[in-house]
Every structure is written in C-alpha cells, then in structure tokens.
C-alpha cells in the first residue's frame, strides 16, 4: 500500500454566522473523538494525516492541503449538505471521500450518492480496508464493523489533534475541555436511538486512568474532561472509582439519563469536581426503553422534573 495523504475534517457547525462566543469559545471544545481516532489509526497505518475542525470561521478552500489522496468528513445531519457539497468539490479534483459521524450512522443510504465510502461502526480494520481500496465508487460503499472497537486511541495518542482545537479557543486559559469516552453502545432499547441496537461495553479502565493522569500532566488540573458517553453513569461507581484512583483532581462534565442523577450520585459527583452535566429526559412521553418511564404526566411531571433539575443545580 502506497503512503497516502489523508485529510480529516470534523464539522462542528454548518453556518458562518454563529455568535462570537459560540464560534470562538464553545465550538472548539465540541470536537468529536472518532475523527481523532481515525487520524491516529491512519498514521499508524503509514499515512500523512492533516486534521481540521470547522467552527464556521475557517476557509474550507484552505483548511486542508490541495494534494490529498483521501478526505474523511464527519458531521451531524445539520451539516450534511455542507459535507455533501465539499465532497463534490474534492471528488471533482480526483480526491476520494469518506463520510463518518452521526449522519453516516443514521442516513447512510441517502449519503452514499455523494461519497466514495460511508462508515457506520468503524474500527482500525475498517480504515485499513478503505486505505487499501482507495478508489472512486459512483454509489458509495457502506462499511460497518461487526462491533464497536474494544478500545480507542487515548488522549496521549490524540494530543496533537486536541491541541489544534484548544488553540482555536480564545478562552483556553480559563475554559478548556478534553474529550474522553468511557463506554460504547447502549444498555437500553429506546426506539429513537441509533445506539440502542449496539451492545453496551466499557472501555479498559486502566487506559482511562492513564488518560486522566496524562490530561493532568499536560493540561493542568483546571482542565475539564468531558465524557462523551451518552450513558455516563450506567457504571457510576466504577467510573467514580477510576476518577478517584487517577488522583488527577480534574474538572469533569458529562451526560446521562435523569434517573441516574439521584442525590447520592450527585454528592459523589460534586466531590469529584463535576461542573457540567447534561441530563436526558428521554422518558417524557413514556415510550422509551431505558427504564425511566413513569405514570406521571402533565403539570405533575413538569414539577417533578423541575424539582430534580433544581437538585442537580
């Protein structure tokens, strides 16, 4: 396999008119983990890798070098038409394109007309298959690994990609986040969720402990580790234990269902310097499969959820 020049572009927005605070402070902290993992894997497979994120203020004509062999684009559906247009530009110039991210997971059949490859579940072997083939396909080839990877490249391996985003954050001295993930898949069966059919698995605990210690050493203890797990807290005691075992004293943020955020857990989160939490109220219409559904409804439910949110605050 010849040495390829590979570009990676993670769309964090789809527009150029976000407020200054959004584009210069918030969005640089929202970079996804998988595009960075793909970058690490491509480098390990012998490629020259060029990584960029789009916060709405970069010039997409100049964000990546002109002489690329292959470009990976990652986006949510809100930025999909922008990704389609950029893919058309690259393909017209003879560059092969790959789509990954949430839009590829949910709408692969729609996207495959605009890319040479569309990645759903992705591991290192999937990336190797693309690099070996690296050819034009009129209708994109949809690729999906048989399962989620057993592990992902850690913070140290992804550090140069993380640094690229921190450099864009104008408030980086005061507010900076490092993306981490402790688990993949989902233990629930909500019909609206793309992850629901994927078996839940934790990533190796010792690797996560080493990641936290590396973050402390490289970025300082006032750095916020934001856990990208959609279900952070399913293994609550284990994760709190590894945070404490790391002795890193970092700030933390994450998301989880509301049912996991009971008072005892919140007290332990406070002790572990938890500063940001995104609570999911998936059970609002009582049609989910995460065990959080209840018989309350209307204003009774509004008051109950409001009381719970106030307790979190």
Coordinates of C-alpha atoms in Angstrom, one line a residue, residues 3 17 23 49 64 89 103 105-106 113 117 123 129 145 151 175 185 222 299 305:
X3 CA 1.8 6.2 1.5
X17 CA -23.0 33.4 11.5
X23 CA -17.6 30.0 17.3
X49 CA -2.6 13.0 8.2
X64 CA -6.7 21.2 4.2
X89 CA -15.6 19.6 -4.8
X103 CA -25.2 11.4 9.8
X105 CA -24.8 6.2 11.1
X106 CA -28.4 7.4 10.6
X113 CA -24.7 9.0 -3.6
X117 CA -17.3 5.4 1.2
X123 CA -12.6 0.3 13.7
X129 CA -9.9 -1.6 4.1
X145 CA -17.5 -3.2 11.5
X151 CA -10.5 0.2 22.8
X175 CA -12.1 27.2 30.0
X185 CA -23.1 1.2 22.8
X222 CA -8.3 23.1 36.0
X299 CA -48.0 19.5 35.2
X305 CA -38.6 17.1 36.6

